[in-house]
Amino acid sequence: VQLQASGGGLVQAGGSLRLSCEVSGFTSEYYDIAWFRQSPGKEREFLAGVGWNDGRTAYRDPVEGRVFISRYNADSNANSTVYLQINNLTPEDTAIYFCAAAVQVGIIYKDVATYGYWGQGTLVTVSS
């Protein structure tokens, strides 16, 4: 299983950004993809997740309404792209953003330990 995050960069406060996560290697469609972020000196935190087979979503409460997750299925072999749209960026959004995957267990979990597959992260820097 491989995940490749991209789309980070330097953005001015108030702007928007769309991050992409290319997912490949799953042998079924029953998995969840989530986005996390980690700021310097802070723990990695959940932002949003999506169930690949049914599109159900979950968000971290403080960012809901400003962050949107969506998925695109490129082909029938469980290769896919998951996007994270972040609007109205603030300097507090500066972090490394990671995508991660987990085999579905029912609800979309928000803890790091549930996710066994991780991408390498993409850096988002928001200037004031």
XYZ file of N, CA and C in Angstrom:
384
model
N 0.847 -1.188 0.000
C 0.000 0.000 0.000
C 0.887 1.244 0.000
N 0.554 2.176 -0.881
C 1.334 3.410 -0.957
C 0.423 4.620 -0.954
N 0.846 5.650 -0.260
C 0.147 6.921 -0.251
C 1.151 8.012 -0.557
N 0.766 8.914 -1.437
C 1.652 9.995 -1.858
C 0.904 11.311 -1.721
N 1.311 12.116 -0.748
C 0.675 13.416 -0.535
C 1.404 14.494 -1.324
N 0.643 15.448 -1.818
C 1.234 16.560 -2.556
C 0.315 17.769 -2.476
N 0.819 18.906 -2.960
C -0.004 20.104 -3.017
C 0.323 21.153 -1.987
N 1.252 20.874 -1.096
C 1.617 21.863 -0.092
C 2.418 23.006 -0.697
N 2.642 24.016 0.117
C 3.415 25.158 -0.347
C 3.217 26.349 0.562
N 3.628 27.501 0.075
C 3.498 28.750 0.824
C 2.250 29.485 0.360
N 1.397 29.816 1.319
C 0.127 30.466 1.017
C -0.054 31.654 1.959
N -0.682 32.697 1.462
C -0.990 33.840 2.324
C -2.229 33.565 3.157
N -2.268 34.139 4.326
C -3.444 34.012 5.185
C -4.688 34.469 4.430
N -5.758 33.728 4.625
C -7.006 34.013 3.927
C -7.161 33.244 2.637
N -6.091 32.648 2.182
C -6.139 31.892 0.935
C -6.642 30.481 1.136
N -6.633 29.719 0.033
C -7.102 28.338 0.045
C -6.045 27.435 -0.573
N -6.174 26.159 -0.277
C -5.228 25.184 -0.794
C -5.946 23.860 -0.965
N -5.562 23.110 -1.990
C -6.092 21.767 -2.138
C -4.933 20.784 -2.140
N -4.949 19.889 -1.199
C -3.946 18.847 -1.104
C -4.469 17.575 -1.756
N -3.564 16.788 -2.313
C -3.925 15.535 -2.971
C -3.199 14.375 -2.314
N -3.863 13.243 -2.278
C -3.257 12.019 -1.775
C -3.539 10.909 -2.770
N -2.503 10.447 -3.427
C -2.631 9.323 -4.353
C -2.501 8.031 -3.558
N -3.515 7.200 -3.677
C -3.543 5.949 -2.918
C -3.493 4.784 -3.896
N -2.646 3.815 -3.635
C -2.559 2.649 -4.513
C -2.184 1.419 -3.703
N -2.519 0.262 -4.253
C -2.076 -0.988 -3.654
C -3.087 -1.719 -2.810
N -4.249 -1.094 -2.562
C -5.252 -1.816 -1.804
C -5.896 -2.880 -2.695
N -6.254 -3.985 -2.077
C -6.866 -5.077 -2.814
C -8.378 -5.088 -2.678
N -8.918 -4.165 -1.917
C -10.370 -4.045 -1.809
C -10.720 -2.573 -1.676
N -12.005 -2.274 -1.625
C -12.428 -0.882 -1.497
C -12.872 -0.550 -0.079
N -12.665 -1.470 0.854
C -13.154 -1.249 2.219
C -12.052 -0.683 3.115
N -11.779 0.572 2.864
C -10.805 1.253 3.692
C -11.191 2.715 3.838
N -10.621 3.332 4.836
C -10.830 4.757 5.082
C -9.523 5.492 4.829
N -9.651 6.673 4.270
C -8.502 7.553 4.054
C -8.708 8.801 4.890
N -7.680 9.218 5.574
C -7.798 10.393 6.440
C -6.619 11.333 6.230
N -6.860 12.583 6.578
C -5.801 13.594 6.588
C -5.518 13.982 8.038
N -4.235 14.039 8.342
C -3.758 14.514 9.632
C -2.785 15.665 9.382
N -2.473 16.393 10.427
C -1.421 17.394 10.314
C -0.637 17.444 11.618
N 0.590 17.904 11.482
C 1.445 18.022 12.663
C 2.239 19.316 12.578
N 2.017 20.175 13.560
C 2.757 21.430 13.673
C 3.966 21.211 14.575
N 4.992 22.052 14.440
C 6.180 21.900 15.284
C 5.830 21.900 16.769
N 6.312 20.886 17.482
C 6.088 20.808 18.916
C 4.724 20.307 19.331
N 3.909 19.926 18.364
C 2.554 19.462 18.673
C 2.362 18.035 18.204
N 1.333 17.409 18.746
C 1.018 16.050 18.321
C 0.295 16.068 16.973
N 0.410 14.951 16.298
C -0.308 14.817 15.036
C -1.810 14.772 15.324
N -2.589 15.536 14.542
C -4.015 15.612 14.801
C -4.827 15.290 13.553
N -5.949 14.663 13.784
C -6.884 14.300 12.721
C -7.592 15.542 12.210
N -7.790 15.606 10.882
C -8.548 16.697 10.286
C -9.850 16.200 9.663
N -9.732 15.184 8.815
C -10.902 14.699 8.097
C -10.632 13.303 7.568
N -11.711 12.539 7.396
C -11.579 11.203 6.834
C -12.748 10.893 5.925
N -12.527 9.946 5.018
C -13.581 9.550 4.078
C -13.542 8.039 3.903
N -14.726 7.440 3.892
C -14.842 6.025 3.617
C -14.805 5.809 2.126
N -13.897 4.994 1.652
C -13.712 4.907 0.217
C -14.917 4.279 -0.492
N -15.505 3.266 0.074
C -16.578 2.573 -0.632
C -17.901 3.316 -0.573
N -18.140 4.111 0.477
C -19.451 4.739 0.618
C -19.407 6.251 0.718
N -18.218 6.835 0.786
C -18.090 8.283 0.794
C -18.494 8.970 2.072
N -18.777 8.216 3.144
C -19.122 8.890 4.394
C -17.902 9.638 4.875
N -18.140 10.736 5.588
C -17.039 11.581 6.018
C -17.091 11.857 7.514
N -15.958 12.251 8.039
C -15.856 12.678 9.430
C -14.851 13.812 9.496
N -15.106 14.765 10.374
C -14.245 15.928 10.498
C -13.920 16.193 11.953
N -12.767 16.812 12.159
C -12.427 17.327 13.479
C -13.251 18.592 13.673
N -13.928 18.666 14.796
C -14.919 19.723 14.992
C -14.415 21.149 14.705
N -13.269 21.560 15.211
C -12.887 22.968 15.016
C -12.662 23.369 13.564
N -12.410 22.391 12.677
C -12.118 22.764 11.295
C -13.298 22.517 10.371
N -14.324 21.845 10.877
C -15.474 21.561 10.024
C -16.084 22.862 9.537
N -16.379 22.902 8.241
C -16.885 24.120 7.625
C -15.801 24.892 6.903
N -14.570 24.598 7.198
C -13.435 25.246 6.546
C -12.577 24.226 5.800
N -12.761 22.985 6.123
C -11.989 21.890 5.540
C -12.967 20.905 4.899
N -12.636 20.449 3.698
C -13.522 19.533 2.978
C -12.699 18.403 2.368
N -13.160 17.192 2.580
C -12.474 16.028 2.027
C -13.331 15.423 0.931
N -12.688 14.958 -0.125
C -13.416 14.316 -1.221
C -12.529 13.253 -1.826
N -13.134 12.371 -2.620
C -12.365 11.270 -3.202
C -12.666 11.145 -4.677
N -11.720 10.568 -5.389
C -11.897 10.296 -6.811
C -11.288 8.937 -7.082
N -12.076 8.084 -7.706
C -11.613 6.743 -8.007
C -11.106 6.702 -9.431
N -9.811 6.530 -9.568
C -9.206 6.600 -10.893
C -9.475 5.357 -11.716
N -9.548 4.208 -11.073
C -9.781 2.985 -11.828
C -10.421 1.958 -10.919
N -10.601 0.763 -11.428
C -11.340 -0.246 -10.679
C -10.457 -1.068 -9.760
N -9.166 -0.754 -9.676
C -8.258 -1.539 -8.853
C -7.954 -0.874 -7.515
N -8.898 -0.128 -7.007
C -8.771 0.521 -5.713
C -7.658 1.564 -5.694
N -7.217 2.030 -6.848
C -6.341 3.190 -6.880
C -7.215 4.426 -6.858
N -6.807 5.404 -6.113
C -7.693 6.540 -5.934
C -6.927 7.776 -5.543
N -7.622 8.878 -5.582
C -7.085 10.137 -5.118
C -8.050 10.728 -4.108
N -7.522 11.169 -3.010
C -8.318 11.839 -1.989
C -7.808 13.264 -1.849
N -8.728 14.212 -1.836
C -8.378 15.619 -1.774
C -8.766 16.206 -0.434
N -8.002 17.202 -0.017
C -8.348 17.984 1.161
C -8.319 19.455 0.774
N -9.465 20.062 0.775
C -9.582 21.489 0.490
C -9.599 22.248 1.812
N -8.720 23.222 1.940
C -8.672 24.030 3.163
C -8.877 25.484 2.766
N -9.880 26.098 3.340
C -10.206 27.482 3.015
C -9.880 28.402 4.183
N -9.766 29.672 3.863
C -9.530 30.702 4.880
C -8.358 30.322 5.789
N -7.232 30.045 5.174
C -6.052 29.606 5.903
C -5.541 30.687 6.849
N -5.027 30.248 7.986
C -4.406 31.134 8.962
C -3.003 30.602 9.272
N -2.141 31.418 9.859
C -0.805 30.915 10.213
C -0.848 29.688 11.124
N -1.930 29.515 11.872
C -2.060 28.345 12.740
C -2.241 27.053 11.937
N -2.523 27.167 10.664
C -2.644 25.991 9.800
C -1.291 25.520 9.289
N -0.238 26.254 9.586
C 1.097 25.843 9.152
C 1.465 24.519 9.808
N 1.774 23.524 8.978
C 2.038 22.182 9.485
C 2.465 21.291 8.331
N 2.918 20.106 8.678
C 3.090 19.054 7.685
C 1.779 18.267 7.653
N 1.250 18.088 6.470
C -0.023 17.406 6.298
C 0.238 16.000 5.754
N -0.367 15.032 6.422
C -0.179 13.634 6.067
C -1.518 13.006 5.668
N -1.466 12.108 4.713
C -2.629 11.266 4.478
C -2.311 9.867 4.974
N -3.347 9.179 5.394
C -3.174 7.867 5.985
C -4.359 6.988 5.619
N -4.162 5.689 5.709
C -5.212 4.750 5.344
C -5.350 3.671 6.398
N -6.587 3.191 6.525
C -6.866 2.128 7.476
C -7.952 1.238 6.902
N -7.877 -0.038 7.210
C -8.950 -0.948 6.838
C -10.201 -0.545 7.616
N -11.339 -0.545 6.954
C -12.567 -0.103 7.617
C -12.946 -1.017 8.773
N -13.345 -0.377 9.870
C -13.813 -1.132 11.032
C -15.187 -0.649 11.476
N -15.842 0.197 10.672
C -17.151 0.722 11.034
C -17.150 2.227 10.917
N -16.915 2.908 12.019
C -16.859 4.360 11.974
C -15.468 4.791 11.518
N -15.356 6.050 11.114
C -14.055 6.605 10.752
C -13.378 7.069 12.034
N -12.313 6.394 12.414
C -11.623 6.735 13.635
C -10.755 7.974 13.443
N -10.534 8.705 14.529
C -9.791 9.952 14.472
C -8.445 9.857 15.183
N -8.066 8.677 15.594
C -6.796 8.551 16.305
C -5.708 8.030 15.388
N -4.501 8.482 15.635
C -3.353 8.116 14.803
C -3.137 6.611 14.777
N -3.328 5.952 15.900
C -2.984 4.532 16.024
C -3.808 3.624 15.126
N -4.995 4.059 14.725
C -5.859 3.238 13.869
C -5.291 3.088 12.470
N -4.534 4.049 12.038
C -4.090 4.105 10.649
C -2.717 3.447 10.498
N -2.702 2.400 9.688
C -1.476 1.628 9.546
C -0.627 1.999 8.353
N -1.182 2.831 7.479
C -0.469 3.209 6.262
C -0.392 4.729 6.187
N 0.811 5.242 5.933
C 1.021 6.682 5.940
C 1.810 7.132 4.714
N 1.455 8.308 4.223
C 2.257 8.950 3.205
C 3.380 9.741 3.848
N 4.193 10.390 3.031
C 5.389 11.053 3.545
C 5.119 12.453 4.055
N 3.970 13.037 3.775
C 3.651 14.370 4.251
C 4.004 15.447 3.243
N 3.250 16.526 3.300
C 3.514 17.694 2.468
C 3.397 18.935 3.343
N 4.354 19.843 3.208
C 4.434 21.007 4.096
C 3.561 22.144 3.589
N 2.751 22.666 4.485
C 1.947 23.854 4.205
C 2.422 24.962 5.131
N 2.779 26.090 4.542
C 3.216 27.245 5.317
C 2.299 28.413 4.988
N 1.701 28.992 6.005
C 0.775 30.100 5.812
C 1.405 31.360 6.384
N 1.574 32.346 5.537
C 2.174 33.607 5.973
C 1.089 34.612 6.348
N 1.392 35.449 7.319
C 0.411 36.444 7.784
C 0.502 37.733 6.996
